[in-house]
Amino acid sequence: MSSPTPFLQRLRGQGAVRPPRPALAHILKAGAGGAIAIAGVALIALFSGQPWVLGSFGASCVMLFAYPDLPFSQPRHVLGGHLLSSFIGLACLHLLGPHWWALALAVALAIGAMVWLRVPHPPAGSNPVIVFLGLPGWGFLLFPTLAGVVLLLAVALVYNNLTREPAYPTYW
């Protein structure tokens, strides 16, 4: 029997041990924080009649409440990443049209711009996809992007500082 090719060997991973499971209290606090943040966004959307919710906000809540100390979870990354990616998605949609290749370009540009401007937030990488699926106008930057992100961050700032040590954020 022949040995796997070097590429297939790479797919086996490096053999590192999985990280330990977080404490139950951490898991419960992270879930509760995400629930509170999304409930706030959804309730305001319901009562205001404005779209405040993005699909990527659920993934942002994972970052904000389960891993708030990571660079990707800091406020400048969350706000900057979402705004930048939504803007790039809208610009590509309105300048190039709703084509598959324009979507691919928008995602590539959003990734590059977030990294270049030092505000990468992985969940925001899906915002151009959301833009191309919904075909919104420029108001999408205000509702849901800016308004929703500001609310998520407000909840994260209060909740994380009431329920855990160390302080959140690590930096602005």
PDB file of C-alpha atoms in Angstrom:
ATOM      1  CA  MET A   1       0.000   0.000   0.000  1.00  0.00           C
ATOM      2  CA  SER A   2       1.422   3.389  -0.961  1.00  0.00           C
ATOM      3  CA  SER A   3       1.790   6.213   1.524  1.00  0.00           C
ATOM      4  CA  PRO A   4      -0.435   9.278   1.224  1.00  0.00           C
ATOM      5  CA  THR A   5       0.809  12.147  -0.850  1.00  0.00           C
ATOM      6  CA  PRO A   6       2.352  15.113   0.990  1.00  0.00           C
ATOM      7  CA  PHE A   7      -0.835  17.112   0.378  1.00  0.00           C
ATOM      8  CA  LEU A   8      -3.035  14.439   1.930  1.00  0.00           C
ATOM      9  CA  GLN A   9      -0.646  14.209   4.879  1.00  0.00           C
ATOM     10  CA  ARG A  10      -1.156  17.939   5.450  1.00  0.00           C
ATOM     11  CA  LEU A  11      -4.917  17.422   5.618  1.00  0.00           C
ATOM     12  CA  ARG A  12      -4.441  15.170   8.647  1.00  0.00           C
ATOM     13  CA  GLY A  13      -3.541  18.237  10.703  1.00  0.00           C
ATOM     14  CA  GLN A  14      -0.542  18.932  12.864  1.00  0.00           C
ATOM     15  CA  GLY A  15      -1.538  16.532  15.611  1.00  0.00           C
ATOM     16  CA  ALA A  16      -2.118  19.230  18.203  1.00  0.00           C
ATOM     17  CA  VAL A  17      -4.416  18.506  21.106  1.00  0.00           C
ATOM     18  CA  ARG A  18      -7.860  20.111  20.994  1.00  0.00           C
ATOM     19  CA  PRO A  19      -8.294  23.066  23.336  1.00  0.00           C
ATOM     20  CA  PRO A  20     -10.007  22.199  26.604  1.00  0.00           C
ATOM     21  CA  ARG A  21     -13.749  22.703  26.938  1.00  0.00           C
ATOM     22  CA  PRO A  22     -14.525  25.990  28.686  1.00  0.00           C
ATOM     23  CA  ALA A  23     -16.179  25.907  32.084  1.00  0.00           C
ATOM     24  CA  LEU A  24     -19.955  25.512  32.102  1.00  0.00           C
ATOM     25  CA  ALA A  25     -20.321  28.983  33.632  1.00  0.00           C
ATOM     26  CA  HIS A  26     -18.425  30.507  30.688  1.00  0.00           C
ATOM     27  CA  ILE A  27     -20.575  28.619  28.187  1.00  0.00           C
ATOM     28  CA  LEU A  28     -23.797  29.727  29.881  1.00  0.00           C
ATOM     29  CA  LYS A  29     -22.646  33.349  30.161  1.00  0.00           C
ATOM     30  CA  ALA A  30     -21.621  33.409  26.490  1.00  0.00           C
ATOM     31  CA  GLY A  31     -24.965  32.011  25.390  1.00  0.00           C
ATOM     32  CA  ALA A  32     -26.891  34.401  27.624  1.00  0.00           C
ATOM     33  CA  GLY A  33     -24.934  37.390  26.301  1.00  0.00           C
ATOM     34  CA  GLY A  34     -25.650  36.408  22.719  1.00  0.00           C
ATOM     35  CA  ALA A  35     -29.325  35.879  23.493  1.00  0.00           C
ATOM     36  CA  ILE A  36     -29.638  39.263  25.178  1.00  0.00           C
ATOM     37  CA  ALA A  37     -27.851  41.061  22.326  1.00  0.00           C
ATOM     38  CA  ILE A  38     -29.858  39.421  19.532  1.00  0.00           C
ATOM     39  CA  ALA A  39     -33.117  39.799  21.482  1.00  0.00           C
ATOM     40  CA  GLY A  40     -32.392  43.517  21.843  1.00  0.00           C
ATOM     41  CA  VAL A  41     -31.687  43.940  18.147  1.00  0.00           C
ATOM     42  CA  ALA A  42     -34.714  41.871  17.135  1.00  0.00           C
ATOM     43  CA  LEU A  43     -37.085  43.662  19.525  1.00  0.00           C
ATOM     44  CA  ILE A  44     -35.976  47.091  18.375  1.00  0.00           C
ATOM     45  CA  ALA A  45     -36.445  45.944  14.778  1.00  0.00           C
ATOM     46  CA  LEU A  46     -39.920  44.684  15.614  1.00  0.00           C
ATOM     47  CA  PHE A  47     -41.059  47.887  17.290  1.00  0.00           C
ATOM     48  CA  SER A  48     -39.273  50.377  15.028  1.00  0.00           C
ATOM     49  CA  GLY A  49     -40.156  48.778  11.725  1.00  0.00           C
ATOM     50  CA  GLN A  50     -36.499  49.131  10.679  1.00  0.00           C
ATOM     51  CA  PRO A  51     -34.317  46.156   9.722  1.00  0.00           C
ATOM     52  CA  TRP A  52     -31.747  45.949  12.522  1.00  0.00           C
ATOM     53  CA  VAL A  53     -30.696  42.313  12.129  1.00  0.00           C
ATOM     54  CA  LEU A  54     -28.005  40.819   9.921  1.00  0.00           C
ATOM     55  CA  GLY A  55     -27.264  37.106   9.729  1.00  0.00           C
ATOM     56  CA  SER A  56     -23.635  37.860  10.485  1.00  0.00           C
ATOM     57  CA  PHE A  57     -24.633  39.310  13.875  1.00  0.00           C
ATOM     58  CA  GLY A  58     -25.126  35.810  15.271  1.00  0.00           C
ATOM     59  CA  ALA A  59     -21.509  34.997  14.485  1.00  0.00           C
ATOM     60  CA  SER A  60     -20.438  38.356  15.927  1.00  0.00           C
ATOM     61  CA  CYS A  61     -22.145  37.359  19.171  1.00  0.00           C
ATOM     62  CA  VAL A  62     -19.997  34.211  19.313  1.00  0.00           C
ATOM     63  CA  MET A  63     -16.933  36.439  19.133  1.00  0.00           C
ATOM     64  CA  LEU A  64     -18.228  39.129  21.514  1.00  0.00           C
ATOM     65  CA  PHE A  65     -19.509  36.854  24.267  1.00  0.00           C
ATOM     66  CA  ALA A  66     -17.544  33.591  24.028  1.00  0.00           C
ATOM     67  CA  TYR A  67     -14.163  35.067  23.024  1.00  0.00           C
ATOM     68  CA  PRO A  68     -14.207  38.763  23.967  1.00  0.00           C
ATOM     69  CA  ASP A  69     -10.450  39.001  24.514  1.00  0.00           C
ATOM     70  CA  LEU A  70      -9.502  38.095  20.943  1.00  0.00           C
ATOM     71  CA  PRO A  71      -8.454  40.919  18.615  1.00  0.00           C
ATOM     72  CA  PHE A  72     -11.337  40.049  16.249  1.00  0.00           C
ATOM     73  CA  SER A  73     -13.771  40.766  19.105  1.00  0.00           C
ATOM     74  CA  GLN A  74     -12.601  44.275  19.950  1.00  0.00           C
ATOM     75  CA  PRO A  75     -15.014  47.131  19.211  1.00  0.00           C
ATOM     76  CA  ARG A  76     -12.915  48.687  16.441  1.00  0.00           C
ATOM     77  CA  HIS A  77     -12.865  45.335  14.623  1.00  0.00           C
ATOM     78  CA  VAL A  78     -16.577  44.662  15.062  1.00  0.00           C
ATOM     79  CA  LEU A  79     -17.687  48.142  14.002  1.00  0.00           C
ATOM     80  CA  GLY A  80     -15.027  48.727  11.363  1.00  0.00           C
ATOM     81  CA  GLY A  81     -15.297  45.244   9.881  1.00  0.00           C
ATOM     82  CA  HIS A  82     -19.068  45.343   9.528  1.00  0.00           C
ATOM     83  CA  LEU A  83     -19.221  48.874   8.114  1.00  0.00           C
ATOM     84  CA  LEU A  84     -16.355  48.332   5.703  1.00  0.00           C
ATOM     85  CA  SER A  85     -17.646  44.995   4.427  1.00  0.00           C
ATOM     86  CA  SER A  86     -21.190  46.278   3.984  1.00  0.00           C
ATOM     87  CA  PHE A  87     -19.904  49.368   2.171  1.00  0.00           C
ATOM     88  CA  ILE A  88     -17.741  47.300  -0.162  1.00  0.00           C
ATOM     89  CA  GLY A  89     -20.609  44.899  -0.831  1.00  0.00           C
ATOM     90  CA  LEU A  90     -22.939  47.799  -1.655  1.00  0.00           C
ATOM     91  CA  ALA A  91     -20.353  49.522  -3.846  1.00  0.00           C
ATOM     92  CA  CYS A  92     -19.685  46.358  -5.848  1.00  0.00           C
ATOM     93  CA  LEU A  93     -23.388  45.606  -6.177  1.00  0.00           C
ATOM     94  CA  HIS A  94     -24.301  49.101  -7.372  1.00  0.00           C
ATOM     95  CA  LEU A  95     -21.261  49.651  -9.580  1.00  0.00           C
ATOM     96  CA  LEU A  96     -20.912  46.180 -11.090  1.00  0.00           C
ATOM     97  CA  GLY A  97     -24.372  44.639 -10.799  1.00  0.00           C
ATOM     98  CA  PRO A  98     -25.650  41.465  -9.134  1.00  0.00           C
ATOM     99  CA  HIS A  99     -23.224  39.056 -10.814  1.00  0.00           C
ATOM    100  CA  TRP A 100     -21.484  36.075  -9.249  1.00  0.00           C
ATOM    101  CA  TRP A 101     -18.076  37.490 -10.081  1.00  0.00           C
ATOM    102  CA  ALA A 102     -18.970  40.874  -8.532  1.00  0.00           C
ATOM    103  CA  LEU A 103     -19.932  39.066  -5.329  1.00  0.00           C
ATOM    104  CA  ALA A 104     -16.635  37.169  -5.333  1.00  0.00           C
ATOM    105  CA  LEU A 105     -14.767  40.430  -5.894  1.00  0.00           C
ATOM    106  CA  ALA A 106     -16.716  42.126  -3.076  1.00  0.00           C
ATOM    107  CA  VAL A 107     -15.799  39.390  -0.602  1.00  0.00           C
ATOM    108  CA  ALA A 108     -12.143  39.524  -1.685  1.00  0.00           C
ATOM    109  CA  LEU A 109     -12.041  43.319  -1.389  1.00  0.00           C
ATOM    110  CA  ALA A 110     -13.758  43.222   2.010  1.00  0.00           C
ATOM    111  CA  ILE A 111     -11.236  40.723   3.343  1.00  0.00           C
ATOM    112  CA  GLY A 112      -8.303  42.700   1.982  1.00  0.00           C
ATOM    113  CA  ALA A 113      -9.621  46.028   3.238  1.00  0.00           C
ATOM    114  CA  MET A 114     -10.336  44.709   6.738  1.00  0.00           C
ATOM    115  CA  VAL A 115      -6.850  43.237   7.011  1.00  0.00           C
ATOM    116  CA  TRP A 116      -5.171  46.317   5.517  1.00  0.00           C
ATOM    117  CA  LEU A 117      -7.035  48.695   7.841  1.00  0.00           C
ATOM    118  CA  ARG A 118      -6.401  46.371  10.805  1.00  0.00           C
ATOM    119  CA  VAL A 119     -10.081  45.788  11.581  1.00  0.00           C
ATOM    120  CA  PRO A 120     -10.678  42.171  10.569  1.00  0.00           C
ATOM    121  CA  HIS A 121     -13.861  40.711  12.035  1.00  0.00           C
ATOM    122  CA  PRO A 122     -14.549  37.291  10.467  1.00  0.00           C
ATOM    123  CA  PRO A 123     -18.359  37.455  10.720  1.00  0.00           C
ATOM    124  CA  ALA A 124     -18.328  40.702   8.725  1.00  0.00           C
ATOM    125  CA  GLY A 125     -16.838  38.815   5.792  1.00  0.00           C
ATOM    126  CA  SER A 126     -20.339  37.537   5.108  1.00  0.00           C
ATOM    127  CA  ASN A 127     -21.841  41.019   4.747  1.00  0.00           C
ATOM    128  CA  PRO A 128     -21.136  41.295   1.001  1.00  0.00           C
ATOM    129  CA  VAL A 129     -22.920  37.958   0.549  1.00  0.00           C
ATOM    130  CA  ILE A 130     -25.880  39.285   2.549  1.00  0.00           C
ATOM    131  CA  VAL A 131     -25.887  42.437   0.393  1.00  0.00           C
ATOM    132  CA  PHE A 132     -25.919  40.456  -2.850  1.00  0.00           C
ATOM    133  CA  LEU A 133     -28.694  38.182  -1.572  1.00  0.00           C
ATOM    134  CA  GLY A 134     -30.931  41.038  -0.457  1.00  0.00           C
ATOM    135  CA  LEU A 135     -30.022  43.685  -3.069  1.00  0.00           C
ATOM    136  CA  PRO A 136     -30.533  46.596  -0.629  1.00  0.00           C
ATOM    137  CA  GLY A 137     -29.957  50.289  -1.176  1.00  0.00           C
ATOM    138  CA  TRP A 138     -27.338  52.461   0.489  1.00  0.00           C
ATOM    139  CA  GLY A 139     -29.518  52.811   3.585  1.00  0.00           C
ATOM    140  CA  PHE A 140     -28.277  49.302   4.461  1.00  0.00           C
ATOM    141  CA  LEU A 141     -25.195  50.971   5.951  1.00  0.00           C
ATOM    142  CA  LEU A 142     -27.353  52.709   8.569  1.00  0.00           C
ATOM    143  CA  PHE A 143     -30.012  50.002   9.068  1.00  0.00           C
ATOM    144  CA  PRO A 144     -29.109  47.274   9.827  1.00  0.00           C
ATOM    145  CA  THR A 145     -25.328  47.577   9.733  1.00  0.00           C
ATOM    146  CA  LEU A 146     -24.441  50.603  11.884  1.00  0.00           C
ATOM    147  CA  ALA A 147     -27.484  50.571  14.161  1.00  0.00           C
ATOM    148  CA  GLY A 148     -27.288  46.841  14.804  1.00  0.00           C
ATOM    149  CA  VAL A 149     -23.538  46.808  15.436  1.00  0.00           C
ATOM    150  CA  VAL A 150     -23.753  49.745  17.850  1.00  0.00           C
ATOM    151  CA  LEU A 151     -26.436  47.921  19.824  1.00  0.00           C
ATOM    152  CA  LEU A 152     -24.446  44.667  19.871  1.00  0.00           C
ATOM    153  CA  LEU A 153     -21.387  46.539  21.118  1.00  0.00           C
ATOM    154  CA  ALA A 154     -23.374  48.394  23.778  1.00  0.00           C
ATOM    155  CA  VAL A 155     -24.682  45.083  25.125  1.00  0.00           C
ATOM    156  CA  ALA A 156     -21.197  43.541  24.947  1.00  0.00           C
ATOM    157  CA  LEU A 157     -19.626  46.452  26.820  1.00  0.00           C
ATOM    158  CA  VAL A 158     -22.164  46.318  29.639  1.00  0.00           C
ATOM    159  CA  TYR A 159     -22.637  42.551  29.827  1.00  0.00           C
ATOM    160  CA  ASN A 160     -18.971  41.556  29.604  1.00  0.00           C
ATOM    161  CA  ASN A 161     -17.937  44.084  32.247  1.00  0.00           C
ATOM    162  CA  LEU A 162     -20.692  42.934  34.627  1.00  0.00           C
ATOM    163  CA  THR A 163     -20.117  39.201  34.222  1.00  0.00           C
ATOM    164  CA  ARG A 164     -16.399  38.620  33.798  1.00  0.00           C
ATOM    165  CA  GLU A 165     -12.839  39.634  34.422  1.00  0.00           C
ATOM    166  CA  PRO A 166     -10.789  41.130  32.788  1.00  0.00           C
ATOM    167  CA  ALA A 167     -12.363  44.298  31.491  1.00  0.00           C
ATOM    168  CA  TYR A 168     -13.778  44.507  27.995  1.00  0.00           C
ATOM    169  CA  PRO A 169     -12.539  45.824  25.618  1.00  0.00           C
ATOM    170  CA  THR A 170      -8.867  44.995  25.577  1.00  0.00           C
ATOM    171  CA  TYR A 171      -8.300  48.067  23.358  1.00  0.00           C
ATOM    172  CA  TRP A 172     -10.221  50.540  21.242  1.00  0.00           C
TER     173      TRP A 172
END
